[in-house]
Amino acid sequence: MNNFIFQNSTKVYFGKGCVKEYLTCLTKNAQTILLAYGGGSIKRTGVYDQVMAQLAGMQVWELGGVQPNPRLSLVREGIRLCHEHDIQLVLA
């Protein structure tokens, strides 16, 4: 194996109003977005509505029901959606 350096810097937003600030940074160069989410908690907590309000005016496709270690069929569905709709950003 060749030697290499891997750096994975992460910016984490916490607190009230972070959805707006976070999505503004993430989506500034994207117009086609795949929104991937799990069961129903994103909708029960109101986060889904906040996210969709921020993504207004952008083309958004959804891939719901994503679980940890998803089945290959769901991964392939996500890949298909990305290719079919020229997705520029996957927001999970």
CSV table of N, CA and C in Angstrom, one decimal:
chain,number,residue,atom,x,y,z
A,1,MET,N,0.8,-1.2,0.0
A,1,MET,CA,0.0,0.0,0.0
A,1,MET,C,0.9,1.2,0.0
A,2,ASN,N,0.5,2.2,-0.8
A,2,ASN,CA,1.2,3.5,-0.8
A,2,ASN,C,0.9,4.3,0.5
A,3,ASN,N,1.8,5.1,0.9
A,3,ASN,CA,1.6,6.0,2.0
A,3,ASN,C,0.7,7.1,1.6
A,4,PHE,N,-0.1,7.6,2.5
A,4,PHE,CA,-1.0,8.8,2.2
A,4,PHE,C,-1.4,9.4,3.5
A,5,ILE,N,-1.9,10.7,3.3
A,5,ILE,CA,-2.4,11.4,4.5
A,5,ILE,C,-3.9,11.6,4.2
A,6,PHE,N,-4.7,11.4,5.2
A,6,PHE,CA,-6.1,11.6,5.0
A,6,PHE,C,-6.6,12.6,6.1
A,7,GLN,N,-7.2,13.6,5.7
A,7,GLN,CA,-7.7,14.6,6.7
A,7,GLN,C,-9.2,14.8,6.4
A,8,ASN,N,-10.0,14.7,7.4
A,8,ASN,CA,-11.4,14.8,7.3
A,8,ASN,C,-11.9,15.9,8.3
A,9,SER,N,-11.9,17.1,7.9
A,9,SER,CA,-12.4,18.2,8.8
A,9,SER,C,-13.9,18.3,8.7
A,10,THR,N,-14.5,18.5,9.9
A,10,THR,CA,-16.0,18.5,9.9
A,10,THR,C,-16.4,19.8,10.7
A,11,LYS,N,-17.4,20.4,10.1
A,11,LYS,CA,-18.0,21.6,10.7
A,11,LYS,C,-19.4,21.2,11.2
A,12,VAL,N,-19.6,21.4,12.5
A,12,VAL,CA,-20.9,21.0,13.0
A,12,VAL,C,-21.6,22.2,13.6
A,13,TYR,N,-22.9,22.3,13.2
A,13,TYR,CA,-23.7,23.4,13.6
A,13,TYR,C,-24.7,22.9,14.7
A,14,PHE,N,-24.8,23.6,15.8
A,14,PHE,CA,-25.7,23.3,16.9
A,14,PHE,C,-26.5,24.5,17.2
A,15,GLY,N,-27.8,24.3,17.6
A,15,GLY,CA,-28.6,25.4,18.2
A,15,GLY,C,-29.7,25.8,17.3
A,16,LYS,N,-30.5,26.7,17.8
A,16,LYS,CA,-31.6,27.3,17.1
A,16,LYS,C,-31.2,28.0,15.9
A,17,GLY,N,-31.9,27.8,14.8
A,17,GLY,CA,-31.6,28.5,13.5
A,17,GLY,C,-30.5,27.9,12.7
A,18,CYS,N,-30.0,26.8,13.2
A,18,CYS,CA,-28.8,26.2,12.5
A,18,CYS,C,-29.2,25.6,11.1
A,19,VAL,N,-30.4,25.2,10.9
A,19,VAL,CA,-30.8,24.6,9.6
A,19,VAL,C,-30.6,25.6,8.5
A,20,LYS,N,-31.0,26.8,8.8
A,20,LYS,CA,-30.9,27.9,7.8
A,20,LYS,C,-29.4,28.2,7.5
A,21,GLU,N,-28.7,28.4,8.5
A,21,GLU,CA,-27.2,28.7,8.3
A,21,GLU,C,-26.5,27.6,7.7
A,22,TYR,N,-26.7,26.4,8.1
A,22,TYR,CA,-26.0,25.2,7.6
A,22,TYR,C,-26.4,25.0,6.1
A,23,LEU,N,-27.7,25.0,5.8
A,23,LEU,CA,-28.1,24.8,4.4
A,23,LEU,C,-27.6,25.9,3.4
A,24,THR,N,-27.6,27.1,3.9
A,24,THR,CA,-27.1,28.2,3.1
A,24,THR,C,-25.6,28.0,2.7
A,25,CYS,N,-24.8,27.5,3.6
A,25,CYS,CA,-23.4,27.2,3.2
A,25,CYS,C,-23.3,26.0,2.3
A,26,LEU,N,-24.1,24.9,2.6
A,26,LEU,CA,-24.0,23.7,1.8
A,26,LEU,C,-24.6,23.9,0.4
A,27,THR,N,-25.6,24.6,0.2
A,27,THR,CA,-26.3,24.6,-1.1
A,27,THR,C,-26.0,25.8,-2.0
A,28,LYS,N,-25.0,26.6,-1.6
A,28,LYS,CA,-24.7,27.8,-2.4
A,28,LYS,C,-24.3,27.5,-3.9
A,29,ASN,N,-23.8,26.3,-4.2
A,29,ASN,CA,-23.4,25.9,-5.5
A,29,ASN,C,-24.2,24.8,-6.1
A,30,ALA,N,-25.3,24.5,-5.5
A,30,ALA,CA,-26.2,23.3,-5.9
A,30,ALA,C,-27.6,23.8,-6.3
A,31,GLN,N,-28.1,23.2,-7.3
A,31,GLN,CA,-29.5,23.5,-7.7
A,31,GLN,C,-30.3,22.2,-7.7
A,32,THR,N,-29.7,21.1,-7.8
A,32,THR,CA,-30.4,19.8,-7.8
A,32,THR,C,-29.9,19.0,-6.6
A,33,ILE,N,-30.8,18.6,-5.8
A,33,ILE,CA,-30.5,18.0,-4.5
A,33,ILE,C,-31.3,16.7,-4.3
A,34,LEU,N,-30.6,15.7,-3.7
A,34,LEU,CA,-31.2,14.5,-3.3
A,34,LEU,C,-31.2,14.5,-1.8
A,35,LEU,N,-32.5,14.6,-1.2
A,35,LEU,CA,-32.6,14.6,0.2
A,35,LEU,C,-32.9,13.2,0.7
A,36,ALA,N,-31.9,12.6,1.4
A,36,ALA,CA,-32.0,11.3,2.0
A,36,ALA,C,-32.3,11.3,3.4
A,37,TYR,N,-33.3,10.6,3.9
A,37,TYR,CA,-33.6,10.6,5.3
A,37,TYR,C,-34.2,9.2,5.7
A,38,GLY,N,-34.3,9.0,7.0
A,38,GLY,CA,-34.7,7.7,7.5
A,38,GLY,C,-36.2,7.6,7.7
A,39,GLY,N,-36.6,7.2,8.9
A,39,GLY,CA,-38.0,7.0,9.1
A,39,GLY,C,-38.8,8.2,9.2
A,40,GLY,N,-39.5,8.5,10.3
A,40,GLY,CA,-40.4,9.6,10.4
A,40,GLY,C,-40.0,10.7,11.3
A,41,SER,N,-38.9,10.6,12.0
A,41,SER,CA,-38.5,11.6,13.0
A,41,SER,C,-38.2,12.9,12.4
A,42,ILE,N,-37.7,13.0,11.2
A,42,ILE,CA,-37.4,14.2,10.5
A,42,ILE,C,-38.7,15.0,10.3
A,43,LYS,N,-39.8,14.3,10.0
A,43,LYS,CA,-41.0,15.0,9.8
A,43,LYS,C,-41.7,15.3,11.1
A,44,ARG,N,-41.7,14.4,12.1
A,44,ARG,CA,-42.3,14.6,13.4
A,44,ARG,C,-41.7,15.8,14.2
A,45,THR,N,-40.4,16.0,14.0
A,45,THR,CA,-39.7,17.0,14.7
A,45,THR,C,-39.8,18.4,14.0
A,46,GLY,N,-40.3,18.4,12.8
A,46,GLY,CA,-40.4,19.7,12.1
A,46,GLY,C,-39.1,20.0,11.3
A,47,VAL,N,-38.1,19.2,11.4
A,47,VAL,CA,-36.9,19.5,10.6
A,47,VAL,C,-37.1,19.4,9.1
A,48,TYR,N,-37.9,18.5,8.7
A,48,TYR,CA,-38.2,18.3,7.3
A,48,TYR,C,-38.8,19.6,6.7
A,49,ASP,N,-39.8,20.2,7.4
A,49,ASP,CA,-40.4,21.5,6.9
A,49,ASP,C,-39.4,22.6,6.9
A,50,GLN,N,-38.5,22.7,7.9
A,50,GLN,CA,-37.5,23.7,7.9
A,50,GLN,C,-36.5,23.5,6.7
A,51,VAL,N,-36.1,22.3,6.4
A,51,VAL,CA,-35.2,22.0,5.3
A,51,VAL,C,-35.9,22.3,4.0
A,52,MET,N,-37.1,21.9,3.8
A,52,MET,CA,-37.8,22.1,2.5
A,52,MET,C,-38.0,23.6,2.3
A,53,ALA,N,-38.3,24.4,3.4
A,53,ALA,CA,-38.4,25.8,3.2
A,53,ALA,C,-37.1,26.5,2.8
A,54,GLN,N,-36.0,26.0,3.3
A,54,GLN,CA,-34.7,26.5,2.8
A,54,GLN,C,-34.3,26.1,1.4
A,55,LEU,N,-34.9,25.0,1.0
A,55,LEU,CA,-34.5,24.5,-0.4
A,55,LEU,C,-35.5,24.9,-1.4
A,56,ALA,N,-36.5,25.8,-1.0
A,56,ALA,CA,-37.4,26.4,-2.0
A,56,ALA,C,-36.7,27.0,-3.2
A,57,GLY,N,-37.2,26.7,-4.4
A,57,GLY,CA,-36.6,27.2,-5.6
A,57,GLY,C,-35.5,26.3,-6.2
A,58,MET,N,-35.2,25.3,-5.4
A,58,MET,CA,-34.2,24.3,-5.9
A,58,MET,C,-35.0,23.0,-6.3
A,59,GLN,N,-34.4,22.2,-7.2
A,59,GLN,CA,-35.0,21.0,-7.5
A,59,GLN,C,-34.6,19.9,-6.5
A,60,VAL,N,-35.6,19.3,-5.8
A,60,VAL,CA,-35.3,18.4,-4.7
A,60,VAL,C,-36.0,17.1,-5.0
A,61,TRP,N,-35.2,16.0,-4.9
A,61,TRP,CA,-35.8,14.6,-5.0
A,61,TRP,C,-35.5,14.0,-3.7
A,62,GLU,N,-36.4,13.1,-3.3
A,62,GLU,CA,-36.3,12.5,-1.9
A,62,GLU,C,-36.1,11.0,-2.0
A,63,LEU,N,-35.3,10.6,-1.0
A,63,LEU,CA,-35.0,9.1,-0.8
A,63,LEU,C,-35.3,8.9,0.6
A,64,GLY,N,-36.5,8.5,1.0
A,64,GLY,CA,-36.8,8.2,2.4
A,64,GLY,C,-36.6,6.8,2.8
A,65,GLY,N,-36.7,6.5,4.1
A,65,GLY,CA,-36.6,5.1,4.6
A,65,GLY,C,-35.2,4.6,4.6
A,66,VAL,N,-34.2,5.5,4.6
A,66,VAL,CA,-32.8,5.1,4.7
A,66,VAL,C,-32.5,4.6,6.1
A,67,GLN,N,-31.9,3.5,6.2
A,67,GLN,CA,-31.6,2.9,7.5
A,67,GLN,C,-30.0,2.8,7.6
A,68,PRO,N,-29.5,2.7,8.8
A,68,PRO,CA,-28.1,2.4,8.9
A,68,PRO,C,-27.7,1.1,8.1
A,69,ASN,N,-26.6,1.1,7.5
A,69,ASN,CA,-26.2,0.0,6.6
A,69,ASN,C,-27.3,-0.4,5.7
A,70,PRO,N,-27.7,0.5,4.8
A,70,PRO,CA,-28.9,0.3,3.9
A,70,PRO,C,-28.7,-0.9,3.0
A,71,ARG,N,-29.8,-1.5,2.6
A,71,ARG,CA,-29.7,-2.5,1.6
A,71,ARG,C,-29.1,-2.0,0.3
A,72,LEU,N,-28.5,-2.9,-0.5
A,72,LEU,CA,-27.9,-2.5,-1.7
A,72,LEU,C,-28.9,-2.0,-2.7
A,73,SER,N,-30.1,-2.5,-2.7
A,73,SER,CA,-31.2,-2.0,-3.6
A,73,SER,C,-31.5,-0.5,-3.3
A,74,LEU,N,-31.5,-0.1,-2.1
A,74,LEU,CA,-31.7,1.3,-1.8
A,74,LEU,C,-30.6,2.2,-2.2
A,75,VAL,N,-29.3,1.7,-2.0
A,75,VAL,CA,-28.2,2.4,-2.5
A,75,VAL,C,-28.2,2.6,-4.0
A,76,ARG,N,-28.6,1.5,-4.7
A,76,ARG,CA,-28.7,1.6,-6.2
A,76,ARG,C,-29.8,2.6,-6.6
A,77,GLU,N,-30.9,2.7,-5.8
A,77,GLU,CA,-32.0,3.6,-6.1
A,77,GLU,C,-31.4,5.0,-6.0
A,78,GLY,N,-30.7,5.3,-4.9
A,78,GLY,CA,-30.0,6.6,-4.8
A,78,GLY,C,-29.1,7.0,-5.9
A,79,ILE,N,-28.3,6.0,-6.3
A,79,ILE,CA,-27.4,6.2,-7.5
A,79,ILE,C,-28.2,6.5,-8.7
A,80,ARG,N,-29.3,5.8,-8.9
A,80,ARG,CA,-30.1,6.0,-10.1
A,80,ARG,C,-30.7,7.4,-10.1
A,81,LEU,N,-31.2,7.8,-9.0
A,81,LEU,CA,-31.8,9.2,-8.9
A,81,LEU,C,-30.7,10.2,-9.2
A,82,CYS,N,-29.5,10.0,-8.7
A,82,CYS,CA,-28.4,11.0,-8.9
A,82,CYS,C,-28.1,11.1,-10.4
A,83,HIS,N,-28.0,9.9,-11.1
A,83,HIS,CA,-27.7,9.9,-12.5
A,83,HIS,C,-28.8,10.5,-13.3
A,84,GLU,N,-30.0,10.1,-13.0
A,84,GLU,CA,-31.2,10.5,-13.8
A,84,GLU,C,-31.5,12.0,-13.7
A,85,HIS,N,-31.2,12.6,-12.5
A,85,HIS,CA,-31.6,14.0,-12.3
A,85,HIS,C,-30.4,14.9,-12.2
A,86,ASP,N,-29.2,14.4,-12.5
A,86,ASP,CA,-28.0,15.2,-12.4
A,86,ASP,C,-27.9,15.9,-11.1
A,87,ILE,N,-27.9,15.1,-10.0
A,87,ILE,CA,-27.9,15.6,-8.7
A,87,ILE,C,-26.5,16.2,-8.4
A,88,GLN,N,-26.5,17.4,-7.8
A,88,GLN,CA,-25.3,18.1,-7.5
A,88,GLN,C,-24.9,17.9,-6.0
A,89,LEU,N,-25.9,17.6,-5.2
A,89,LEU,CA,-25.6,17.5,-3.7
A,89,LEU,C,-26.6,16.5,-3.1
A,90,VAL,N,-26.0,15.6,-2.3
A,90,VAL,CA,-26.8,14.7,-1.5
A,90,VAL,C,-26.8,15.2,-0.1
A,91,LEU,N,-28.0,15.5,0.4
A,91,LEU,CA,-28.2,16.0,1.7
A,91,LEU,C,-28.9,14.9,2.6
A,92,ALA,N,-28.1,14.4,3.6
A,92,ALA,CA,-28.6,13.3,4.4
A,92,ALA,C,-28.9,13.8,5.8
